[in-house]
mmCIF file of C-alpha atoms in Angstrom:
data_model
loop_
_atom_site.group_PDB
_atom_site.id
_atom_site.type_symbol
_atom_site.label_atom_id
_atom_site.label_comp_id
_atom_site.label_asym_id
_atom_site.label_seq_id
_atom_site.Cartn_x
_atom_site.Cartn_y
_atom_site.Cartn_z
ATOM 1 C CA UNK A 1 6.518 1.343 18.238
ATOM 2 C CA UNK A 2 5.799 2.810 14.513
ATOM 3 C CA UNK A 3 2.170 2.512 12.885
ATOM 4 C CA UNK A 4 1.598 4.791 9.654
ATOM 5 C CA UNK A 5 -1.601 5.922 8.073
ATOM 6 C CA UNK A 6 -3.833 3.373 6.454
ATOM 7 C CA UNK A 7 -6.440 6.203 4.134
ATOM 8 C CA UNK A 8 -9.762 6.637 4.859
ATOM 9 C CA UNK A 9 -11.013 2.976 3.400
ATOM 10 C CA UNK A 10 -8.733 1.119 5.650
ATOM 11 C CA UNK A 11 -9.457 3.251 8.874
ATOM 12 C CA UNK A 12 -13.098 1.989 7.654
ATOM 13 C CA UNK A 13 -12.167 -1.027 8.197
ATOM 14 C CA UNK A 14 -10.118 -1.270 11.007
ATOM 15 C CA UNK A 15 -13.156 0.406 12.836
ATOM 16 C CA UNK A 16 -15.494 -2.082 12.300
ATOM 17 C CA UNK A 17 -12.873 -4.908 13.870
ATOM 18 C CA UNK A 18 -13.074 -2.359 16.652
ATOM 19 C CA UNK A 19 -17.087 -1.969 16.770
ATOM 20 C CA UNK A 20 -16.921 -6.274 16.512
ATOM 21 C CA UNK A 21 -14.397 -6.455 19.251
ATOM 22 C CA UNK A 22 -16.565 -4.391 21.949
ATOM 23 C CA UNK A 23 -19.429 -7.280 21.205
ATOM 24 C CA UNK A 24 -16.472 -9.680 22.474
ATOM 25 C CA UNK A 25 -17.078 -8.205 26.295
ATOM 26 C CA UNK A 26 -20.678 -9.082 26.436
ATOM 27 C CA UNK A 27 -19.696 -12.493 27.125
ATOM 28 C CA UNK A 28 -16.501 -12.370 28.946
ATOM 29 C CA UNK A 29 -14.483 -12.570 25.803
ATOM 30 C CA UNK A 30 -11.554 -10.937 24.731
ATOM 31 C CA UNK A 31 -12.470 -7.788 22.771
ATOM 32 C CA UNK A 32 -11.121 -8.878 19.573
ATOM 33 C CA UNK A 33 -12.781 -7.835 16.328
ATOM 34 C CA UNK A 34 -11.494 -8.972 12.568
ATOM 35 C CA UNK A 35 -13.258 -7.769 8.967
ATOM 36 C CA UNK A 36 -12.208 -10.243 6.079
ATOM 37 C CA UNK A 37 -12.586 -7.499 2.808
ATOM 38 C CA UNK A 38 -12.055 -8.562 -0.422
ATOM 39 C CA UNK A 39 -12.160 -5.829 -3.503
ATOM 40 C CA UNK A 40 -13.029 -3.300 -0.978
ATOM 41 C CA UNK A 41 -15.997 -5.010 0.136
ATOM 42 C CA UNK A 42 -16.537 -6.581 3.572
ATOM 43 C CA UNK A 43 -17.068 -10.167 2.845
ATOM 44 C CA UNK A 44 -17.170 -11.426 7.162
ATOM 45 C CA UNK A 45 -16.653 -10.024 10.027
ATOM 46 C CA UNK A 46 -16.508 -11.738 13.162
ATOM 47 C CA UNK A 47 -15.149 -11.396 17.273
ATOM 48 C CA UNK A 48 -13.942 -13.642 19.797
ATOM 49 C CA UNK A 49 -16.309 -16.069 21.388
ATOM 50 C CA UNK A 50 -14.266 -18.682 23.634
ATOM 51 C CA UNK A 51 -15.767 -18.420 26.414
ATOM 52 C CA UNK A 52 -19.531 -17.851 24.978
ATOM 53 C CA UNK A 53 -19.236 -21.174 23.124
ATOM 54 C CA UNK A 54 -16.214 -22.720 25.877
ATOM 55 C CA UNK A 55 -14.217 -23.145 22.476
ATOM 56 C CA UNK A 56 -10.690 -22.900 22.260
ATOM 57 C CA UNK A 57 -10.953 -21.988 18.436
ATOM 58 C CA UNK A 58 -13.387 -19.155 18.738
ATOM 59 C CA UNK A 59 -10.874 -16.531 18.054
ATOM 60 C CA UNK A 60 -12.229 -13.744 16.413
ATOM 61 C CA UNK A 61 -9.859 -14.331 13.105
ATOM 62 C CA UNK A 62 -11.261 -18.220 13.327
ATOM 63 C CA UNK A 63 -14.306 -16.932 13.355
ATOM 64 C CA UNK A 64 -14.190 -14.485 9.996
ATOM 65 C CA UNK A 65 -12.725 -16.915 8.373
ATOM 66 C CA UNK A 66 -14.714 -20.041 8.695
ATOM 67 C CA UNK A 67 -17.559 -17.259 7.673
ATOM 68 C CA UNK A 68 -15.691 -15.614 4.804
ATOM 69 C CA UNK A 69 -15.411 -19.315 3.547
ATOM 70 C CA UNK A 70 -19.241 -20.032 4.030
ATOM 71 C CA UNK A 71 -19.819 -16.909 1.840
ATOM 72 C CA UNK A 72 -16.969 -17.673 -1.016
ATOM 73 C CA UNK A 73 -18.003 -21.026 -0.878
ATOM 74 C CA UNK A 74 -14.365 -21.760 -1.360
ATOM 75 C CA UNK A 75 -11.452 -21.739 1.372
ATOM 76 C CA UNK A 76 -9.022 -19.420 -0.931
ATOM 77 C CA UNK A 77 -9.358 -16.141 0.078
ATOM 78 C CA UNK A 78 -5.952 -14.943 -1.499
ATOM 79 C CA UNK A 79 -7.315 -11.671 -2.774
ATOM 80 C CA UNK A 80 -8.754 -10.888 0.538
ATOM 81 C CA UNK A 81 -7.184 -8.662 3.545
ATOM 82 C CA UNK A 82 -7.987 -9.188 7.121
ATOM 83 C CA UNK A 83 -8.471 -6.275 9.407
ATOM 84 C CA UNK A 84 -8.618 -7.018 13.366
ATOM 85 C CA UNK A 85 -8.138 -5.118 16.529
ATOM 86 C CA UNK A 86 -5.291 -7.489 17.535
ATOM 87 C CA UNK A 87 -2.105 -8.936 16.503
ATOM 88 C CA UNK A 88 -3.113 -12.909 15.990
ATOM 89 C CA UNK A 89 -1.906 -15.283 17.452
ATOM 90 C CA UNK A 90 -0.139 -18.553 16.415
ATOM 91 C CA UNK A 91 -3.239 -20.416 15.515
ATOM 92 C CA UNK A 92 -4.823 -17.856 13.952
ATOM 93 C CA UNK A 93 -1.426 -17.268 11.994
ATOM 94 C CA UNK A 94 -2.189 -20.794 10.655
ATOM 95 C CA UNK A 95 -5.216 -20.609 9.662
ATOM 96 C CA UNK A 96 -4.965 -17.326 7.884
ATOM 97 C CA UNK A 97 -1.595 -18.848 6.335
ATOM 98 C CA UNK A 98 -3.965 -21.620 4.994
ATOM 99 C CA UNK A 99 -6.547 -19.849 4.010
ATOM 100 C CA UNK A 100 -4.153 -17.826 1.385
ATOM 101 C CA UNK A 101 -5.259 -14.404 2.722
ATOM 102 C CA UNK A 102 -2.494 -12.359 1.560
ATOM 103 C CA UNK A 103 -1.949 -9.332 3.865
ATOM 104 C CA UNK A 104 -2.724 -9.073 7.601
ATOM 105 C CA UNK A 105 -3.531 -5.204 9.328
ATOM 106 C CA UNK A 106 -3.549 -5.031 12.699
ATOM 107 C CA UNK A 107 -4.015 -2.368 15.263
ATOM 108 C CA UNK A 108 -2.274 -2.993 18.542
ATOM 109 C CA UNK A 109 0.135 -5.559 18.845
ATOM 110 C CA UNK A 110 0.539 -8.371 21.454
ATOM 111 C CA UNK A 111 2.277 -8.127 24.828
ATOM 112 C CA UNK A 112 2.922 -11.738 25.127
ATOM 113 C CA UNK A 113 5.958 -13.031 23.482
ATOM 114 C CA UNK A 114 4.676 -15.444 21.131
ATOM 115 C CA UNK A 115 3.842 -12.890 18.728
ATOM 116 C CA UNK A 116 4.805 -14.006 14.986
ATOM 117 C CA UNK A 117 6.617 -11.422 12.466
ATOM 118 C CA UNK A 118 5.908 -12.468 9.261
ATOM 119 C CA UNK A 119 5.589 -10.323 6.103
ATOM 120 C CA UNK A 120 2.466 -10.374 5.561
ATOM 121 C CA UNK A 121 1.530 -8.207 9.146
ATOM 122 C CA UNK A 122 1.747 -4.275 8.688
ATOM 123 C CA UNK A 123 0.620 -2.649 12.597
ATOM 124 C CA UNK A 124 -1.576 0.139 11.591
ATOM 125 C CA UNK A 125 -3.748 2.773 13.135
ATOM 126 C CA UNK A 126 -5.778 1.834 15.763
ATOM 127 C CA UNK A 127 -3.762 0.750 18.816
ATOM 128 C CA UNK A 128 -4.810 3.291 21.382
ATOM 129 C CA UNK A 129 -8.547 2.161 21.113
ATOM 130 C CA UNK A 130 -7.828 -1.404 20.812
ATOM 131 C CA UNK A 131 -5.096 -1.313 23.798
ATOM 132 C CA UNK A 132 -7.420 1.004 25.683
ATOM 133 C CA UNK A 133 -10.610 -1.479 25.145
ATOM 134 C CA UNK A 134 -7.859 -4.579 26.172
ATOM 135 C CA UNK A 135 -6.344 -3.029 29.123
ATOM 136 C CA UNK A 136 -9.961 -1.485 30.337
ATOM 137 C CA UNK A 137 -11.406 -5.730 29.803
ATOM 138 C CA UNK A 138 -8.705 -6.777 31.810
ATOM 139 C CA UNK A 139 -8.552 -4.180 35.081
ATOM 140 C CA UNK A 140 -12.236 -5.292 35.044
ATOM 141 C CA UNK A 141 -11.355 -9.185 34.933
ATOM 142 C CA UNK A 142 -8.670 -9.062 37.176
ATOM 143 C CA UNK A 143 -10.778 -7.505 40.126
#
C-alpha cells in the first residue's frame, strides 16, 4: 500500500476529517469523517450518524454532500474536493459522482471487497490514525 505526501494544506483538511470521525463514536457510529473543500476553504464537514439517526444513508460523505449542496444552493459540487477518513462505499461513491465532486482523498482503504477504485480516488496520509480509530471502535464493539 502506498501513501504519498499531500502537503500541509491537504493534511490540515484530513486532520479536520479525522476530528469529525471521532465525533461519530459518541453515538456508537463507525468513526468516519468527511470534509468538502472548495478553493481551499471548507464548505462542509460531517461524520457518520447512522446509529444516532437510525437511517442507513447517514454516512459521513452523504451528510457532507448534503451540507455542501445546501450551502452552495446547488447540487453541482464540481469544483470541490472531498477528504474522508475511510475509502467511500458504493452508495457514497454514487452520491459523490452525482454531485460531480472532482476528487476524493481518503486515508484508510476499505477492508471489505466492496471497494471501488475509480480514477478520482487518491489514498493520502492519515492511514495510521484512521486505521487505529477504526480498529479500536470495532474491538470495543465486539466485546
